[in-house]
Short mmCIF file of C-alpha atoms in Angstrom, two decimals:
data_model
loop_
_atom_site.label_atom_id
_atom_site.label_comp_id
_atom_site.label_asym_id
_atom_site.label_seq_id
_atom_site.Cartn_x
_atom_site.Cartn_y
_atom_site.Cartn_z
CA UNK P 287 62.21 98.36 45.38
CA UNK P 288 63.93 101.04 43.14
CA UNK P 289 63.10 98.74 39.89
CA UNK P 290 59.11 98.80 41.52
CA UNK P 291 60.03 103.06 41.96
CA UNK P 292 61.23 103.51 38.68
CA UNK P 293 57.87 101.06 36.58
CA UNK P 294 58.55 97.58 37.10
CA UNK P 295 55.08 95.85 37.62
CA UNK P 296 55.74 92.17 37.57
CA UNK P 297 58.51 89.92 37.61
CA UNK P 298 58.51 86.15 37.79
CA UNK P 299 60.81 83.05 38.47
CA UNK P 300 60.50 79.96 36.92
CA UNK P 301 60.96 76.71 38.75
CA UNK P 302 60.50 72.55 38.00
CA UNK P 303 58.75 70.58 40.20
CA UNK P 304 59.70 66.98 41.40
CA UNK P 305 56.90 64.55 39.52
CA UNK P 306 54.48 63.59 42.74
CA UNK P 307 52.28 60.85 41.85
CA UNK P 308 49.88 60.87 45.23
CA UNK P 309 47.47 63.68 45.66
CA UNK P 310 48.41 64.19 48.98
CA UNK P 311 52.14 64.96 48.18
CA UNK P 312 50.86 67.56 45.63
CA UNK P 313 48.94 69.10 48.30
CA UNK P 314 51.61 69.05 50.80
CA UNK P 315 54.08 70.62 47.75
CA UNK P 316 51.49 73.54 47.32
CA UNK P 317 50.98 74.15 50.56
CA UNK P 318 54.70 74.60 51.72
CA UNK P 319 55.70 76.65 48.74
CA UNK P 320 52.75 78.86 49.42
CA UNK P 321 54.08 79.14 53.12
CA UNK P 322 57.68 79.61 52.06
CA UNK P 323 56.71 82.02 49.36
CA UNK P 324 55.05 84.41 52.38
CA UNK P 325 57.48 83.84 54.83
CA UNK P 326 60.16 85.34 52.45
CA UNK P 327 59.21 88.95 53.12
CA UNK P 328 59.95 89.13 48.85
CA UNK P 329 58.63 92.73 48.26
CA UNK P 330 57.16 95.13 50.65
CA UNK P 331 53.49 95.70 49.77
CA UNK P 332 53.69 93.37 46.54
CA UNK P 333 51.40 90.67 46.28
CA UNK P 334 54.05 87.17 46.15
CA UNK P 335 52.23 84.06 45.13
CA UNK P 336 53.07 80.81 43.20
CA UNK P 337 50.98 79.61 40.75
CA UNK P 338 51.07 76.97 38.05
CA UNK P 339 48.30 75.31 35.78
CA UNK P 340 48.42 71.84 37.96
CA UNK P 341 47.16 74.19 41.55
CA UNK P 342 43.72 74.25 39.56
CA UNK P 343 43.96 70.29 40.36
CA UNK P 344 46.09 70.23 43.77
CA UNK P 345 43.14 73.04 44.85
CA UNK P 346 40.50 70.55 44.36
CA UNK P 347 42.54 67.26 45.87
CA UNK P 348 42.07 69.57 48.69
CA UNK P 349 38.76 70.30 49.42
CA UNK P 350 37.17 67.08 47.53
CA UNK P 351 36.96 65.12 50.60
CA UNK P 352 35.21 67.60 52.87
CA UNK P 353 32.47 68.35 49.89
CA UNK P 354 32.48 65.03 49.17
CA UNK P 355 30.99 64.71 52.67
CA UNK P 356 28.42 67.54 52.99
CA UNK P 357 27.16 66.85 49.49
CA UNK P 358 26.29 63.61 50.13
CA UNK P 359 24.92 64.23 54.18
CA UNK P 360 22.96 67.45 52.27
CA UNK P 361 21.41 64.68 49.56
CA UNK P 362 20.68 62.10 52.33
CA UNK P 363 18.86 64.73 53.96
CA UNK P 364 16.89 65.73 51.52
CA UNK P 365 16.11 61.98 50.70
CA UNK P 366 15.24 61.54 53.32
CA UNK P 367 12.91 64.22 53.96
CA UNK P 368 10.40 63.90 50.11
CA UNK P 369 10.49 59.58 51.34
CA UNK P 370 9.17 60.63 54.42
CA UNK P 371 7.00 62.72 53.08
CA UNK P 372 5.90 60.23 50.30
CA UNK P 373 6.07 56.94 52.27
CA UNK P 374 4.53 58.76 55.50
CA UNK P 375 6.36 56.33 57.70
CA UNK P 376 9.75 57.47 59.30
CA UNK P 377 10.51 54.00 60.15
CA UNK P 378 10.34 52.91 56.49
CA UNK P 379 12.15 56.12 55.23
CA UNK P 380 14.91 55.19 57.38
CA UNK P 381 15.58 51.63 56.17
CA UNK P 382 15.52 53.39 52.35
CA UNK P 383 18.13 55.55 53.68
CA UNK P 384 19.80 52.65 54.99
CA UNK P 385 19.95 50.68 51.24
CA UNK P 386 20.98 54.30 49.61
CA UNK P 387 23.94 54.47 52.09
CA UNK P 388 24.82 50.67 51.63
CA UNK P 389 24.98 51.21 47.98
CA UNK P 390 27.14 54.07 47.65
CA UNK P 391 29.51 51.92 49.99
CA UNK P 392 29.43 49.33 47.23
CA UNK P 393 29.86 51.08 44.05
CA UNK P 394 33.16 52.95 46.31
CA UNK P 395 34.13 49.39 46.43
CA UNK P 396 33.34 48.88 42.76
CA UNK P 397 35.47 51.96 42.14
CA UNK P 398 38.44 50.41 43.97
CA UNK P 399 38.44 47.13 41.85
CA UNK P 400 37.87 49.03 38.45
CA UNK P 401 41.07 51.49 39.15
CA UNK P 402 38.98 54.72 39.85
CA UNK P 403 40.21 57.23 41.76
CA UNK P 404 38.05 60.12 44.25
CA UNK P 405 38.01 63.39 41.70
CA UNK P 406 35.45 65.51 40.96
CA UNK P 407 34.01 63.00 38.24
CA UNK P 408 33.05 60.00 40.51
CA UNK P 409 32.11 62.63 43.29
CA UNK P 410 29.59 63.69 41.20
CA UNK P 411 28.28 60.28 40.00
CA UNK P 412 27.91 59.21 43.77
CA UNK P 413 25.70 62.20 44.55
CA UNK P 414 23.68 60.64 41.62
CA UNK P 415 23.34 57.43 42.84
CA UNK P 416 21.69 58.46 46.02
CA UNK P 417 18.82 59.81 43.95
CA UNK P 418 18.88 56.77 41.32
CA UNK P 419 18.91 54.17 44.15
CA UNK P 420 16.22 55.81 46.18
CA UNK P 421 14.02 54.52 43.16
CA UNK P 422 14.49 51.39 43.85
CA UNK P 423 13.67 51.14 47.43
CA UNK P 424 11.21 53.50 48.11
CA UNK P 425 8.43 51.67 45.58
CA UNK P 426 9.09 48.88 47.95
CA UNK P 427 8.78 50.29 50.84
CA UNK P 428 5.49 51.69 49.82
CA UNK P 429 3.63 49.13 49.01
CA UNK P 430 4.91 47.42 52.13
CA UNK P 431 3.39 49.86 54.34
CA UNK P 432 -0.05 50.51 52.67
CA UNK P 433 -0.81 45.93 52.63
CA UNK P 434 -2.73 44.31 54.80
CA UNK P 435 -1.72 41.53 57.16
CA UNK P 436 1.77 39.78 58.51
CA UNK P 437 5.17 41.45 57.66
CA UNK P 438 6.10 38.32 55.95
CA UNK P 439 2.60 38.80 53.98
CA UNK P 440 2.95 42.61 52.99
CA UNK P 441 6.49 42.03 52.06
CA UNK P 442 5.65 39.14 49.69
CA UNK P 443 2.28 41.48 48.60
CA UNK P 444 5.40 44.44 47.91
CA UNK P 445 7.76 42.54 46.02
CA UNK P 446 4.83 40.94 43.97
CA UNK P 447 3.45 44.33 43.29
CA UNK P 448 6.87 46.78 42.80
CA UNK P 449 9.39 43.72 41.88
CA UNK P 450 8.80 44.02 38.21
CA UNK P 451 8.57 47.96 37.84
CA UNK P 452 11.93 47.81 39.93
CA UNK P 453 13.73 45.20 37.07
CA UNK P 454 11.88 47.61 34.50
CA UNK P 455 14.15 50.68 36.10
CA UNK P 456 17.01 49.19 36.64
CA UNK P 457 17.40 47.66 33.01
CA UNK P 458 16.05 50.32 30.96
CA UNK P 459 19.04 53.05 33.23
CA UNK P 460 21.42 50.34 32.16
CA UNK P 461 20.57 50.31 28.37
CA UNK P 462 20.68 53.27 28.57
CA UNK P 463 24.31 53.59 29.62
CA UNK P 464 25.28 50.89 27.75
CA UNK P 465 26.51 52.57 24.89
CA UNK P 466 29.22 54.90 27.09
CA UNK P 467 30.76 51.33 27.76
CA UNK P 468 32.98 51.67 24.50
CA UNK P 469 33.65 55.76 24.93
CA UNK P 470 37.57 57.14 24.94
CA UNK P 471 36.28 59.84 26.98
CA UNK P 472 37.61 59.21 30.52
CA UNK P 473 34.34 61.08 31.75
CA UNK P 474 32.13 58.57 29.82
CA UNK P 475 33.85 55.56 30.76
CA UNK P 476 33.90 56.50 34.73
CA UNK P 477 30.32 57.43 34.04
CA UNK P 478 28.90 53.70 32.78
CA UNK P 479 31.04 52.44 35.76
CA UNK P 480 29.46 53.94 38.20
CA UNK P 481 25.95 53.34 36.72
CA UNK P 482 26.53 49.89 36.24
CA UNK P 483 27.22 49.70 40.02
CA UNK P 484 24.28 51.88 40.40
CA UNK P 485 21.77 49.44 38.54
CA UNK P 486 23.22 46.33 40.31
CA UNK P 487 23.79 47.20 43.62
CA UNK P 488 20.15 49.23 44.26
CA UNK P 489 18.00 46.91 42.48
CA UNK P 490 20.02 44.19 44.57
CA UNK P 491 19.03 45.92 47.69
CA UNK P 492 16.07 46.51 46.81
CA UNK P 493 14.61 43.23 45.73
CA UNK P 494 16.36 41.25 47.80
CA UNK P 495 17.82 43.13 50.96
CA UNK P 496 14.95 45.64 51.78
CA UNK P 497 11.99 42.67 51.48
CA UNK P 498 13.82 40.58 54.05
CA UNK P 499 14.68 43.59 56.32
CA UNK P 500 10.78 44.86 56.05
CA UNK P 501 9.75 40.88 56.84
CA UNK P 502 11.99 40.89 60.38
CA UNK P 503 11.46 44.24 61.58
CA UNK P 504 9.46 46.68 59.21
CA UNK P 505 7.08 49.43 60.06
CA UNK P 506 3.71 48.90 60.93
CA UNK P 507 0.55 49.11 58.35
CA UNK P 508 -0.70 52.55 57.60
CA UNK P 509 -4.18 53.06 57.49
CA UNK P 510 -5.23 55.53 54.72
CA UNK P 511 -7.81 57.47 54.90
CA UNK P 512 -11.21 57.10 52.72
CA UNK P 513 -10.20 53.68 51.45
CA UNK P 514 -8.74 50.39 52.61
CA UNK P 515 -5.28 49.05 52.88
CA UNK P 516 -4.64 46.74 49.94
CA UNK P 517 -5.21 43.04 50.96
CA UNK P 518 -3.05 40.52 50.57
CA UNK P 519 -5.19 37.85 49.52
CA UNK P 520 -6.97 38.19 46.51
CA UNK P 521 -9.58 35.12 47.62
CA UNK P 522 -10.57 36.78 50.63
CA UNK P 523 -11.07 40.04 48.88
CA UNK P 524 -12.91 38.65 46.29
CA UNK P 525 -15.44 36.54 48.95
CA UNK P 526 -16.00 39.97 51.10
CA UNK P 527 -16.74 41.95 48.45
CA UNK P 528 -19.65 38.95 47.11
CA UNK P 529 -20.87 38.96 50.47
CA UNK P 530 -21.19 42.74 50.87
CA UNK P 531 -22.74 42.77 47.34
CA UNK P 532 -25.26 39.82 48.95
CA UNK P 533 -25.96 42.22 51.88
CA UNK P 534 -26.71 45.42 49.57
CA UNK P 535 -29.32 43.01 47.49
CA UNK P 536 -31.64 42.25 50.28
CA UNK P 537 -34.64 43.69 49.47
CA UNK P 538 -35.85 46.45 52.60
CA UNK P 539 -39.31 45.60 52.11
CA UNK P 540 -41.34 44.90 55.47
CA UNK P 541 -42.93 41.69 55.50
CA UNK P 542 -46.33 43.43 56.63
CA UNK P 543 -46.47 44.92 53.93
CA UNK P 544 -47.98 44.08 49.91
CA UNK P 545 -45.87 45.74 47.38
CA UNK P 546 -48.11 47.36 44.90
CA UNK P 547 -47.08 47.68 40.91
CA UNK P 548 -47.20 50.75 39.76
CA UNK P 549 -49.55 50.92 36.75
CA UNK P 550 -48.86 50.14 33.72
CA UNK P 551 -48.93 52.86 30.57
CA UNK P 552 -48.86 52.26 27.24
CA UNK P 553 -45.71 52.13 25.43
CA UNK P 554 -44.21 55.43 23.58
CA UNK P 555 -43.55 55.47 20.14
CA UNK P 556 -39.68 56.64 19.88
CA UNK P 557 -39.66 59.56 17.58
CA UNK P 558 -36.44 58.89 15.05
CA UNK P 559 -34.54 61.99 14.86
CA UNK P 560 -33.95 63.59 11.94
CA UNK P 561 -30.21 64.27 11.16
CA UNK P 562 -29.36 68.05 10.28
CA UNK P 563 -28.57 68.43 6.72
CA UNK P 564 -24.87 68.68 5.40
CA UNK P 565 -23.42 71.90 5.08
CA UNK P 566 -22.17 70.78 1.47
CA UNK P 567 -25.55 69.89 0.76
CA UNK P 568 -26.73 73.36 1.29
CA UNK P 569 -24.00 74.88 -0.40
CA UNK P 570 -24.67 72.53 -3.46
CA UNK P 571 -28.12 74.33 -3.03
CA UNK P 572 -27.20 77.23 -3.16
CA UNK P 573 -25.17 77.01 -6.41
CA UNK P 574 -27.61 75.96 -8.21
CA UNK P 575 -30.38 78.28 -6.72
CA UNK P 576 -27.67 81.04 -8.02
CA UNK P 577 -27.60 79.15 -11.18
CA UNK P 578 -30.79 79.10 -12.05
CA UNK P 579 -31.56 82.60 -10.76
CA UNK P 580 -28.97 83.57 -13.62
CA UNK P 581 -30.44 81.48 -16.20
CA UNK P 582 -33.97 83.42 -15.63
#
């Protein structure tokens, strides 16, 4: 206190820790030297901390799994909200949700067998994969709910009409990646990791997962408004639609009755239009209207 009275400001005490290899013994370290630190009584009034470049780590080791959590529960929400929105069937929205969730759990699983660890990296990339997957399920589910007849029909109508824009998606994202495969970056390298699993594992579920779910227990057809539900069979489309174009060409006609011809008049003479001159024509023209004018 009388080196504070007479102008110390600061003072500090340097100290080496033990090397801790598991995050939660780093956390556990911070945390009790913080506590021990306070319950010192070190200075009267003087604001006693420890601090050291690795806390900026330990701090997030901390907190990572409880964002982890609402950032992913706030982008299932919201996923699930627009799909509902889009899809207009709850029912459907919620077996979308269902492949999203599934597919985080496998490229977590992924991440386990390649070595990768929960930071703020792979955090990041799973929040990502909810909205990459979502592509590849909700197309699906779509065009399931807008067909015509059995589940087993709509979901074979679905796959038929979304399968190939699905394999589009997933191998153009993967190209696209590709090239992050051979990066020294550790960001890079965790990044083509995860979006490898991302690629597989949603276009997996949905091509194969979601049509077989949809088949046993999907949603019901939607009927849109000012238009039909797309059929499933293309013959039976095509014979309804010669039958209603039969129906339209029955003449309405009474029987009682004798049309009468109008009369006939004599043919018109088409009158060829004359094109408008070019504008370098009539400046041509003019040049030599000016030229002549001089001459005289």
């Amino acid at each position: 206190a009388a080196q504070v009275a007479q102008g110390l400001e600061g003072a500090q005490l340097k100290a080496i820790y033990t090397y801790l290899d598991e995050a939660d013994d780093q956390i556990s370290c911070m945390r009790d030297l913080r506590t021990s630190v306070e319950s010192a009584g070190i200075g009267a009034g003087v604001d006693t901390y420890p601090f050291m470049y690795a806390y900026i780590f330990y701090e997030q080791f901390a907190i990572i799994r409880k964002e982890a959590f609402v950032n992913l529960a706030l982008a299932l929400l919201a996923v699930f909200l627009i799909t509902s929105t889009i899809i207009a069937s709850v029912h459907a929205s919620a077996m979308v949700i269902a492949c999203i969730i599934m597919v985080d759990i496998d490229i977590l699983g992924l991440m386990h067998m390649w070595g990768l660890t929960i930071d703020s990296v792979t955090i990041i990339n799973l929040v990502l994969a909810l909205g990459l997957t979502v592509d590849y399920s909700a197309h699906i589910a779509h065009a399931f709910v807008i067909a015509k007849g059995t589940r087993q029909q709509r979901a074979d109508h679905a796959l038929g009409e979304m399968g190939t824009a699905v394999v589009h998606g997933a191998l153009s994202t993967f190209a696209a990646v590709l090239v992050l495969s051979t990066s020294k970056s550790y960001i890079f390298r965790v990044f083509f990791k995860q979006f490898f699993g991302i690629c597989i594992f949603g276009a997996a579920h949905g091509l194969c997962f979601l049509p077989v779910m949809l088949s046993l227990i999907g949603p019901d057809q939607i009927e849109l408004r000012g238009s039909t539900a797309f059929p499933v069979d293309g013959k039976k489309a095509a014979t309804e639609c010669s039958n209603t174009t039969e129906m339209m060409s029955v003449p309405t006609t009474p029987a009682t009755q004798t049309p009468v011809s109008p009369p006939l008049s004599p043919p018109s003479t088409p009158t060829a239009a004359v094109p408008p001159e070019p504008v370098s024509v009539r400046v041509m023209r003019a040049w030599e209207a000016e030229g002549q004018a001089e001459e005289a």
